[in-house]
Amino acid sequence: MGYVRGLKCRECSREYPVNPIYVCEFCFGPLECVYDYKGISAVLSRKEIQRREKNLWRYKELLPIDGEPQVGLYSGYTPLVEAKNLAEELGVKRLYIKDDTVVHPTLSFKDRVVAVALTKAKEFGFDTVSCASTGNLAHSVSAHGAKAGFNRFIFIPASLELSKIVASLVYDPHLIAVDGNYDDVNRLCSEIANKYNWAFVNINIRPFYAEGSKTIGFEIVEQLGWHAPDNVVVPCASGSLLTKVWKSFKEFEEVGILKKLNTRVFAAQATGCGPIVTAVKHHTDVIRPVKPDTVAKSLAIGNPADGYYAVKVTQETGGGGEEATDQEIIDAMKLLARTEGIFAETAGGVTVAVTKKLIEQGAIGKDETTVVCVTGNGLKTKEALQGHTSEPYHISTNMSSFEEVLERIRG
Ligand SMILES: *Cc1c(COP(=O)(O)O)cnc(C)c1O
C-alpha cells in the first residue's frame, strides 16, 4: 500500500476516500491528495532516494499510487542545466534551466502527470483514458496510453499547431478536434466525463494527475544538492504545475529532506492569455477569465482551474508574476537556443522572457539562485518560428559557390 490517506477538499477540508472524484459534494471545492507524512519520513531519506533509478518514480512514496508504478518508467529526472551563458547575458550569477524539453518520451513535462494518472487509472480499473488538452497532454496520454493498453479519447482545440496534431495521431488514439478554444473543449469534456465511465486524466482523476507535477520540484531540490532555490519561475496554463512545485518543496521540508525553505515562486504567462498574472499584478485573488490569443498555445487556458491557488502561492511566498508578448516569446526562444543550445517550445519562451523581465525589474536579484522551468520541446511548435529565423544560404554544388557565401559571412 502507498501513503495516501484520502482526498481532502481544499476549501472546507471535508475528507473523502481514494476514488476517481475531484470536487467536494458539499462546497464544490477541488479535492487534493493527503498523505501520511510521518510514515513517509520513516522510510524516505536523501540516501534512499539516491539509491533508486533516475526516473520520476524515485519519489514514489510522495505520489498517490498504492501498488507499483505501471506507466512512465523512463520519464523524469531531466537535467538541471547551469545556464552560464544566459546568466551572463541577463546579468545574474546563478541561473538554472530545469530542462523538461528532453528525456521524457513525448518531450514535455506532461509525461510526469500522465505517469501518475495512468498508473492510477489502472489501479481504479478503467479501460479507457481521455483528456482535454492544449497539445502536450494529448501527446502524452496518446503515447503512454498506447503502451499501457488503454482505449484513448483525446480532445483538442482544432486550431492547434500541425506538428502537435501529427505528434498525437502517430500513436493512433481517437483524436477529437473541437471547433473552439481549450476552455470550450474542457467544458464539453466535463459533460462527457459525467456520462461515460472514462478516466479523464485532468478532470475526474485530476487530484492524482496533478500530483505528478511535484516530481519536477523534487528533482530541482535534489539536483541543487538538497537545497531549494531562492526563486523559481513557472509557466502557467491551469496553474496546477505552479502550485505543485511549491507543494513539493513544502513536502520535502515536512518529511525532513529539505532543511531550509525560503523560495519565491513566480508565475509566467503570455500577454495574450494571462489571467493568473493579471490577478497577481492587481494584488487580488479573483481570476477574470479571458479569451486566449497567443502564440503560446500550450498555455492558452482562459479560465484556469487552479488560478486562484496559483495566485495564492505567489503571494504567500513573496514571489510575483509577469507576462510576455508574442514577439518577446519568440525572441526568448531564440535567446535560449543561442545561449544554451536548448530548443524550447513557446511555453519555454514565455518563461525565459518573463525571467528576463523579472531580473530587469529587480524582482529577481543578481546574487540569487533562480531556477527557470522549461517545460516542452521546440520541435513541437516549429510553426511559431516560421518567418522569425534567419534563412539558410543557398549554394550550388561547387567550391566557388560556397566560397562566395563564406566571403559574405566573413565580410
Ligand atoms: C501543460 C503545460 C504547462 C502548465 O500547465 P498547468 O496547467 O499550469 O499545470 C506548462 N508548460 C507546458 C509546455 C505545458 O504543456
Short mmCIF file of C-alpha atoms and ligand atoms in Angstrom, two decimals:
data_model
loop_
_atom_site.label_atom_id
_atom_site.label_comp_id
_atom_site.label_asym_id
_atom_site.label_seq_id
_atom_site.Cartn_x
_atom_site.Cartn_y
_atom_site.Cartn_z
CA MET A 1 0.00 0.00 0.00
CA GLY A 2 1.02 3.58 -0.59
CA TYR A 3 0.96 6.53 1.75
CA VAL A 4 -2.11 8.39 0.52
CA ARG A 5 -4.67 8.62 3.27
CA GLY A 6 -7.52 10.03 1.19
CA LEU A 7 -8.76 13.13 -0.57
CA LYS A 8 -9.48 16.41 1.13
CA CYS A 9 -11.43 19.46 -0.01
CA ARG A 10 -9.13 22.46 -0.38
CA GLU A 11 -11.94 24.74 0.76
CA CYS A 12 -13.92 23.09 3.56
CA SER A 13 -11.41 20.34 4.48
CA ARG A 14 -14.03 17.60 4.28
CA GLU A 15 -12.34 14.24 3.66
CA TYR A 16 -13.13 11.50 1.15
CA PRO A 17 -11.75 8.02 0.47
CA VAL A 18 -9.48 7.47 -2.54
CA ASN A 19 -11.83 7.40 -5.56
CA PRO A 20 -11.96 8.85 -9.08
CA ILE A 21 -13.66 12.04 -7.85
CA TYR A 22 -12.47 15.63 -7.97
CA VAL A 23 -14.96 18.04 -6.38
CA CYS A 24 -16.37 18.30 -2.88
CA GLU A 25 -20.03 17.27 -2.78
CA PHE A 26 -20.77 19.94 -0.20
CA CYS A 27 -18.95 23.10 -1.31
CA PHE A 28 -17.74 22.17 -4.85
CA GLY A 29 -14.15 22.91 -3.84
CA PRO A 30 -11.38 20.91 -5.57
CA LEU A 31 -10.10 17.76 -3.88
CA GLU A 32 -6.44 17.12 -3.12
CA CYS A 33 -4.48 14.03 -2.01
CA VAL A 34 -3.42 13.86 1.63
CA TYR A 35 -0.52 11.72 2.79
CA ASP A 36 0.80 10.09 5.91
CA TYR A 37 3.92 12.25 6.18
CA LYS A 38 5.06 10.60 9.43
CA GLY A 39 5.04 7.24 7.71
CA ILE A 40 6.86 8.65 4.70
CA SER A 41 9.59 10.31 6.76
CA ALA A 42 10.26 6.95 8.41
CA VAL A 43 11.10 5.32 5.07
CA LEU A 44 12.21 8.11 2.72
CA SER A 45 15.59 9.81 3.01
CA ARG A 46 18.10 11.51 0.73
CA LYS A 47 20.18 8.35 0.79
CA GLU A 48 17.26 6.10 -0.06
CA ILE A 49 16.22 8.33 -2.98
CA GLN A 50 19.77 8.41 -4.33
CA ARG A 51 19.92 4.61 -4.43
CA ARG A 52 16.98 4.46 -6.81
CA GLU A 53 16.67 4.61 -10.58
CA LYS A 54 16.82 8.02 -12.16
CA ASN A 55 13.21 8.49 -13.12
CA LEU A 56 10.25 10.30 -11.54
CA TRP A 57 9.23 7.26 -9.52
CA ARG A 58 12.24 7.66 -7.20
CA TYR A 59 9.88 9.78 -5.05
CA LYS A 60 7.03 7.29 -5.23
CA GLU A 61 6.05 7.46 -1.54
CA LEU A 62 5.04 11.08 -2.20
CA LEU A 63 2.91 10.09 -5.19
CA PRO A 64 -0.68 8.82 -4.92
CA ILE A 65 -0.33 5.21 -6.03
CA ASP A 66 -0.93 2.07 -3.99
CA GLY A 67 0.96 -0.55 -5.96
CA GLU A 68 3.99 -0.44 -8.22
CA PRO A 69 4.37 2.20 -10.98
CA GLN A 70 2.99 0.92 -14.29
CA VAL A 71 3.48 3.86 -16.66
CA GLY A 72 6.24 6.36 -17.35
CA LEU A 73 9.11 4.19 -16.20
CA TYR A 74 11.53 6.21 -18.35
CA SER A 75 10.17 9.68 -17.59
CA GLY A 76 11.64 12.31 -15.37
CA TYR A 77 14.98 13.10 -13.77
CA THR A 78 15.54 15.65 -16.52
CA PRO A 79 18.70 17.78 -16.47
CA LEU A 80 19.08 20.85 -14.29
CA VAL A 81 21.38 22.87 -16.51
CA GLU A 82 23.51 25.66 -15.09
CA ALA A 83 22.82 28.32 -17.72
CA LYS A 84 26.09 30.25 -17.55
CA ASN A 85 25.80 31.92 -20.94
CA LEU A 86 22.22 33.00 -20.42
CA ALA A 87 23.02 34.17 -16.87
CA GLU A 88 25.80 36.36 -18.20
CA GLU A 89 23.53 37.81 -20.86
CA LEU A 90 20.81 38.57 -18.28
CA GLY A 91 23.26 39.88 -15.69
CA VAL A 92 22.80 37.37 -12.85
CA LYS A 93 25.18 34.95 -11.15
CA ARG A 94 23.31 31.67 -10.81
CA LEU A 95 20.61 30.72 -13.27
CA TYR A 96 19.45 27.16 -13.89
CA ILE A 97 17.19 25.74 -16.57
CA LYS A 98 15.10 22.77 -15.46
CA ASP A 99 15.14 21.20 -18.89
CA ASP A 100 11.96 19.21 -19.49
CA THR A 101 12.46 19.51 -23.27
CA VAL A 102 14.40 16.23 -23.13
CA VAL A 103 14.33 12.74 -21.53
CA HIS A 104 10.52 12.47 -21.43
CA PRO A 105 9.23 10.14 -24.19
CA THR A 106 6.86 12.81 -25.53
CA LEU A 107 9.25 15.68 -24.77
CA SER A 108 7.26 17.73 -22.28
CA PHE A 109 6.65 17.81 -18.55
CA LYS A 110 3.18 16.33 -19.15
CA ASP A 111 4.80 12.88 -19.07
CA ARG A 112 5.13 13.46 -15.32
CA VAL A 113 1.42 13.92 -14.68
CA VAL A 114 0.41 11.21 -17.12
CA ALA A 115 2.71 8.64 -15.49
CA VAL A 116 0.79 9.08 -12.25
CA ALA A 117 -2.66 9.50 -13.83
CA LEU A 118 -2.46 6.34 -15.93
CA THR A 119 -0.95 4.24 -13.15
CA LYS A 120 -3.87 5.39 -11.00
CA ALA A 121 -6.37 4.73 -13.82
CA LYS A 122 -5.08 1.11 -13.92
CA GLU A 123 -5.49 0.82 -10.17
CA PHE A 124 -9.06 2.10 -10.44
CA GLY A 125 -9.74 -0.45 -13.20
CA PHE A 126 -10.53 1.91 -16.09
CA ASP A 127 -10.13 0.62 -19.64
CA THR A 128 -10.45 3.99 -21.38
CA VAL A 129 -8.40 7.12 -20.76
CA SER A 130 -9.19 10.58 -22.01
CA CYS A 131 -8.15 14.20 -21.69
CA ALA A 132 -8.85 17.79 -22.69
CA SER A 133 -5.53 19.09 -23.96
CA THR A 134 -3.76 22.20 -25.23
CA GLY A 135 -1.39 19.83 -27.09
CA ASN A 136 1.23 18.27 -24.87
CA LEU A 137 -1.17 16.31 -22.71
CA ALA A 138 -2.64 14.85 -25.91
CA HIS A 139 0.80 13.51 -26.90
CA SER A 140 1.46 12.09 -23.50
CA VAL A 141 -1.89 10.36 -22.96
CA SER A 142 -1.82 9.03 -26.54
CA ALA A 143 1.67 7.58 -26.15
CA HIS A 144 1.63 6.22 -22.60
CA GLY A 145 -1.97 5.06 -23.02
CA ALA A 146 -0.88 3.03 -26.07
CA LYS A 147 1.91 1.33 -24.17
CA ALA A 148 -0.35 0.62 -21.20
CA GLY A 149 -3.11 -0.83 -23.39
CA PHE A 150 -5.89 1.73 -22.85
CA ASN A 151 -8.55 2.92 -25.29
CA ARG A 152 -7.80 6.61 -25.79
CA PHE A 153 -10.15 9.50 -26.50
CA ILE A 154 -8.18 12.73 -26.88
CA PHE A 155 -9.86 16.12 -27.18
CA ILE A 156 -8.03 19.19 -28.52
CA PRO A 157 -8.90 22.62 -29.91
CA ALA A 158 -8.97 22.27 -33.72
CA SER A 159 -6.65 25.28 -34.08
CA LEU A 160 -3.52 23.56 -32.64
CA GLU A 161 -0.20 23.63 -34.48
CA LEU A 162 0.06 20.97 -37.22
CA SER A 163 3.14 19.42 -35.56
CA LYS A 164 1.18 18.97 -32.37
CA ILE A 165 -1.68 17.23 -34.16
CA VAL A 166 0.60 14.85 -36.07
CA ALA A 167 2.55 14.02 -32.90
CA SER A 168 -0.69 12.78 -31.32
CA LEU A 169 -2.06 10.95 -34.36
CA VAL A 170 1.06 8.84 -34.74
CA TYR A 171 0.08 6.90 -31.58
CA ASP A 172 -3.33 6.15 -33.17
CA PRO A 173 -5.71 7.44 -30.48
CA HIS A 174 -9.26 8.62 -31.20
CA LEU A 175 -8.33 12.28 -31.68
CA ILE A 176 -11.28 14.64 -31.49
CA ALA A 177 -10.58 18.18 -32.76
CA VAL A 178 -13.20 20.55 -31.36
CA ASP A 179 -14.17 23.81 -33.06
CA GLY A 180 -13.46 26.02 -30.07
CA ASN A 181 -10.71 27.03 -27.66
CA TYR A 182 -9.38 24.95 -24.77
CA ASP A 183 -11.98 26.28 -22.36
CA ASP A 184 -14.75 25.11 -24.72
CA VAL A 185 -13.06 21.71 -25.04
CA ASN A 186 -12.76 21.42 -21.28
CA ARG A 187 -16.41 22.27 -20.72
CA LEU A 188 -17.50 19.62 -23.22
CA CYS A 189 -15.17 17.06 -21.63
CA SER A 190 -16.61 17.70 -18.16
CA GLU A 191 -20.02 16.78 -19.60
CA ILE A 192 -18.64 13.69 -21.31
CA ALA A 193 -16.86 12.65 -18.10
CA ASN A 194 -20.21 12.74 -16.29
CA LYS A 195 -21.81 10.46 -18.84
CA TYR A 196 -19.07 7.93 -19.72
CA ASN A 197 -17.05 5.91 -17.30
CA TRP A 198 -13.66 7.00 -18.62
CA ALA A 199 -10.59 8.19 -16.77
CA PHE A 200 -10.30 11.82 -17.85
CA VAL A 201 -6.79 12.42 -16.58
CA ASN A 202 -7.28 16.16 -15.99
CA ILE A 203 -10.93 16.03 -14.93
CA ASN A 204 -12.19 13.14 -12.80
CA ILE A 205 -8.75 11.90 -11.79
CA ARG A 206 -7.23 15.37 -11.63
CA PRO A 207 -6.35 15.13 -7.90
CA PHE A 208 -4.00 12.22 -8.74
CA TYR A 209 -2.79 13.55 -12.11
CA ALA A 210 -1.79 16.89 -10.59
CA GLU A 211 0.47 15.22 -8.00
CA GLY A 212 2.78 14.08 -10.81
CA SER A 213 3.87 17.70 -11.29
CA LYS A 214 5.55 17.63 -7.88
CA THR A 215 8.34 15.49 -9.28
CA ILE A 216 9.82 18.46 -11.16
CA GLY A 217 10.18 20.23 -7.79
CA PHE A 218 11.61 17.18 -6.01
CA GLU A 219 14.21 16.90 -8.77
CA ILE A 220 15.13 20.59 -8.56
CA VAL A 221 15.85 20.26 -4.83
CA GLU A 222 17.81 17.05 -5.26
CA GLN A 223 19.82 18.41 -8.19
CA LEU A 224 20.69 21.60 -6.28
CA GLY A 225 22.33 19.37 -3.67
CA TRP A 226 19.21 19.17 -1.46
CA HIS A 227 18.67 22.92 -1.46
CA ALA A 228 15.65 24.90 -2.63
CA PRO A 229 16.40 27.85 -4.95
CA ASP A 230 15.81 31.49 -3.97
CA ASN A 231 13.44 31.87 -6.93
CA VAL A 232 11.59 29.58 -9.27
CA VAL A 233 9.83 30.77 -12.42
CA VAL A 234 6.98 28.53 -13.57
CA PRO A 235 4.83 28.73 -16.73
CA CYS A 236 1.09 28.63 -16.04
CA ALA A 237 -1.80 27.25 -18.05
CA SER A 238 -4.33 25.99 -15.46
CA GLY A 239 -1.88 26.97 -12.70
CA SER A 240 -1.60 23.41 -11.42
CA LEU A 241 2.14 22.98 -12.07
CA LEU A 242 2.98 26.14 -10.12
CA THR A 243 1.01 25.06 -7.06
CA LYS A 244 2.60 21.62 -7.16
CA VAL A 245 6.16 22.92 -7.44
CA TRP A 246 5.51 24.78 -4.20
CA LYS A 247 3.81 21.74 -2.64
CA SER A 248 6.84 19.57 -3.49
CA PHE A 249 9.21 21.93 -1.66
CA LYS A 250 6.93 22.03 1.37
CA GLU A 251 6.58 18.25 1.43
CA PHE A 252 10.36 17.74 1.29
CA GLU A 253 10.56 20.11 4.25
CA GLU A 254 7.76 18.28 6.05
CA VAL A 255 9.47 14.88 5.76
CA GLY A 256 12.86 16.31 6.77
CA ILE A 257 14.60 16.04 3.39
CA LEU A 258 14.87 19.81 2.92
CA LYS A 259 16.26 21.80 5.83
CA LYS A 260 15.60 25.38 4.79
CA LEU A 261 12.81 26.66 2.56
CA ASN A 262 12.81 30.29 1.53
CA THR A 263 11.77 30.21 -2.12
CA ARG A 264 9.80 32.86 -4.01
CA VAL A 265 7.52 31.46 -6.69
CA PHE A 266 6.88 33.48 -9.89
CA ALA A 267 4.16 32.86 -12.47
CA ALA A 268 4.87 33.23 -16.20
CA GLN A 269 2.13 33.72 -18.78
CA ALA A 270 1.61 35.18 -22.23
CA THR A 271 0.14 38.65 -22.57
CA GLY A 272 -2.49 37.13 -24.86
CA CYS A 273 -3.62 34.76 -22.10
CA GLY A 274 -2.54 35.95 -18.68
CA PRO A 275 -5.46 35.73 -16.25
CA ILE A 276 -3.25 34.46 -13.40
CA VAL A 277 -0.53 37.07 -13.87
CA THR A 278 -3.13 39.83 -14.22
CA ALA A 279 -4.55 38.88 -10.81
CA VAL A 280 -1.05 38.73 -9.29
CA LYS A 281 -0.24 42.19 -10.61
CA HIS A 282 -3.50 43.63 -9.32
CA HIS A 283 -2.92 42.10 -5.87
CA THR A 284 -6.19 40.24 -5.98
CA ASP A 285 -7.03 36.54 -5.92
CA VAL A 286 -10.04 36.99 -8.19
CA ILE A 287 -9.36 35.48 -11.61
CA ARG A 288 -11.07 37.16 -14.55
CA PRO A 289 -11.36 34.65 -17.42
CA VAL A 290 -10.03 35.81 -20.81
CA LYS A 291 -10.33 34.72 -24.45
CA PRO A 292 -6.86 33.40 -25.32
CA ASP A 293 -4.98 34.94 -28.24
CA THR A 294 -1.33 33.95 -28.06
CA VAL A 295 1.37 32.07 -29.93
CA ALA A 296 1.88 30.06 -26.71
CA LYS A 297 -0.99 27.67 -27.39
CA SER A 298 0.11 25.13 -24.77
CA LEU A 299 -0.55 27.77 -22.08
CA ALA A 300 -3.76 29.09 -23.63
CA ILE A 301 -6.26 28.43 -20.86
CA GLY A 302 -8.51 31.45 -20.39
CA ASN A 303 -10.32 30.14 -17.31
CA PRO A 304 -7.61 28.42 -15.25
CA ALA A 305 -8.90 25.76 -12.83
CA ASP A 306 -6.08 26.30 -10.32
CA GLY A 307 -5.63 30.01 -10.98
CA TYR A 308 -6.82 31.10 -7.55
CA TYR A 309 -4.41 28.72 -5.79
CA ALA A 310 -1.52 29.70 -8.06
CA VAL A 311 -2.05 33.39 -7.21
CA LYS A 312 -2.09 32.47 -3.51
CA VAL A 313 1.27 30.70 -3.80
CA THR A 314 2.93 33.71 -5.44
CA GLN A 315 1.55 35.93 -2.67
CA GLU A 316 2.37 33.57 0.19
CA THR A 317 5.98 33.14 -0.99
CA GLY A 318 6.64 36.80 -1.78
CA GLY A 319 7.03 35.96 -5.47
CA GLY A 320 5.09 37.54 -8.29
CA GLY A 321 4.36 37.23 -11.98
CA GLU A 322 5.00 38.72 -15.39
CA GLU A 323 3.74 38.29 -18.92
CA ALA A 324 5.35 38.19 -22.36
CA THR A 325 4.09 39.31 -25.76
CA ASP A 326 4.26 37.03 -28.81
CA GLN A 327 7.35 38.86 -30.05
CA GLU A 328 9.04 38.58 -26.65
CA ILE A 329 8.19 34.86 -26.53
CA ILE A 330 9.79 34.22 -29.92
CA ASP A 331 12.84 36.35 -29.06
CA ALA A 332 13.27 34.41 -25.82
CA MET A 333 13.02 31.03 -27.60
CA LYS A 334 15.85 32.20 -29.85
CA LEU A 335 17.82 33.62 -26.90
CA LEU A 336 17.65 30.30 -25.03
CA ALA A 337 18.67 28.38 -28.13
CA ARG A 338 21.52 30.77 -28.95
CA THR A 339 22.96 30.90 -25.43
CA GLU A 340 22.29 27.43 -24.01
CA GLY A 341 21.61 25.22 -27.02
CA ILE A 342 18.15 24.42 -25.72
CA PHE A 343 15.26 24.46 -28.19
CA ALA A 344 12.13 25.07 -26.14
CA GLU A 345 8.57 25.32 -27.32
CA THR A 346 6.63 28.56 -26.94
CA ALA A 347 5.93 27.94 -23.23
CA GLY A 348 9.69 27.95 -22.63
CA GLY A 349 9.87 31.25 -24.48
CA VAL A 350 7.27 32.62 -22.08
CA THR A 351 9.25 31.55 -19.02
CA VAL A 352 12.60 32.83 -20.26
CA ALA A 353 11.10 36.16 -21.42
CA VAL A 354 9.41 36.59 -18.04
CA THR A 355 12.62 35.74 -16.17
CA LYS A 356 14.43 38.42 -18.17
CA LYS A 357 11.80 40.98 -17.18
CA LEU A 358 11.85 39.99 -13.51
CA ILE A 359 15.63 40.43 -13.48
CA GLU A 360 15.39 43.82 -15.21
CA GLN A 361 12.79 44.93 -12.66
CA GLY A 362 14.96 43.79 -9.75
CA ALA A 363 12.31 41.30 -8.58
CA ILE A 364 15.00 38.64 -9.05
CA GLY A 365 18.31 39.68 -7.50
CA LYS A 366 21.71 39.39 -9.18
CA ASP A 367 23.23 37.22 -6.45
CA GLU A 368 20.29 34.87 -6.02
CA THR A 369 19.82 31.34 -7.29
CA THR A 370 17.00 31.09 -9.79
CA VAL A 371 15.50 28.04 -11.50
CA VAL A 372 13.55 28.53 -14.71
CA CYS A 373 11.16 25.71 -15.65
CA VAL A 374 11.33 25.00 -19.37
CA THR A 375 8.56 22.52 -19.94
CA GLY A 376 8.36 21.44 -23.59
CA ASN A 377 10.45 20.80 -26.70
CA GLY A 378 10.66 23.30 -29.55
CA LEU A 379 10.20 20.72 -32.29
CA LYS A 380 6.56 20.58 -31.18
CA THR A 381 5.88 24.19 -32.13
CA LYS A 382 8.17 24.86 -35.10
CA GLU A 383 5.33 26.77 -36.73
CA ALA A 384 5.74 29.57 -34.20
CA LEU A 385 9.21 30.36 -35.55
CA GLN A 386 8.28 30.44 -39.21
CA GLY A 387 9.45 33.76 -40.65
CA HIS A 388 11.24 34.60 -37.40
CA THR A 389 14.59 32.91 -38.01
CA SER A 390 17.34 33.71 -40.50
CA GLU A 391 17.31 31.89 -43.86
CA PRO A 392 19.81 29.23 -44.94
CA TYR A 393 22.45 30.22 -47.50
CA HIS A 394 21.66 28.55 -50.81
CA ILE A 395 24.61 27.46 -52.90
CA SER A 396 25.24 25.23 -55.91
CA THR A 397 27.39 22.13 -55.80
CA ASN A 398 30.79 23.70 -56.22
CA MET A 399 33.56 25.26 -54.18
CA SER A 400 33.33 28.73 -55.68
CA SER A 401 29.66 28.98 -54.84
CA PHE A 402 30.49 28.08 -51.23
CA GLU A 403 33.36 30.50 -51.04
CA GLU A 404 31.23 33.32 -52.31
CA VAL A 405 28.95 32.73 -49.35
CA LEU A 406 31.87 32.34 -46.96
CA GLU A 407 33.16 35.71 -48.03
CA ARG A 408 29.77 37.28 -47.40
CA ILE A 409 29.62 35.67 -43.93
CA ARG A 410 33.14 36.80 -43.04
CA GLY A 411 32.76 40.19 -44.65
C1 LIG B 1 0.52 21.99 -19.55
C2 LIG B 1 1.75 22.78 -19.67
C3 LIG B 1 2.19 23.70 -18.67
C4 LIG B 1 1.48 24.06 -17.39
O1 LIG B 1 0.27 23.56 -17.18
P1 LIG B 1 -0.61 23.80 -15.86
O2 LIG B 1 -1.99 23.55 -16.37
O3 LIG B 1 -0.42 25.21 -15.40
O4 LIG B 1 -0.19 22.80 -14.87
C5 LIG B 1 3.40 24.32 -18.86
N1 LIG B 1 4.14 24.11 -19.97
C6 LIG B 1 3.76 23.27 -20.94
C7 LIG B 1 4.64 23.10 -22.12
C8 LIG B 1 2.56 22.57 -20.83
O5 LIG B 1 2.20 21.74 -21.81
#
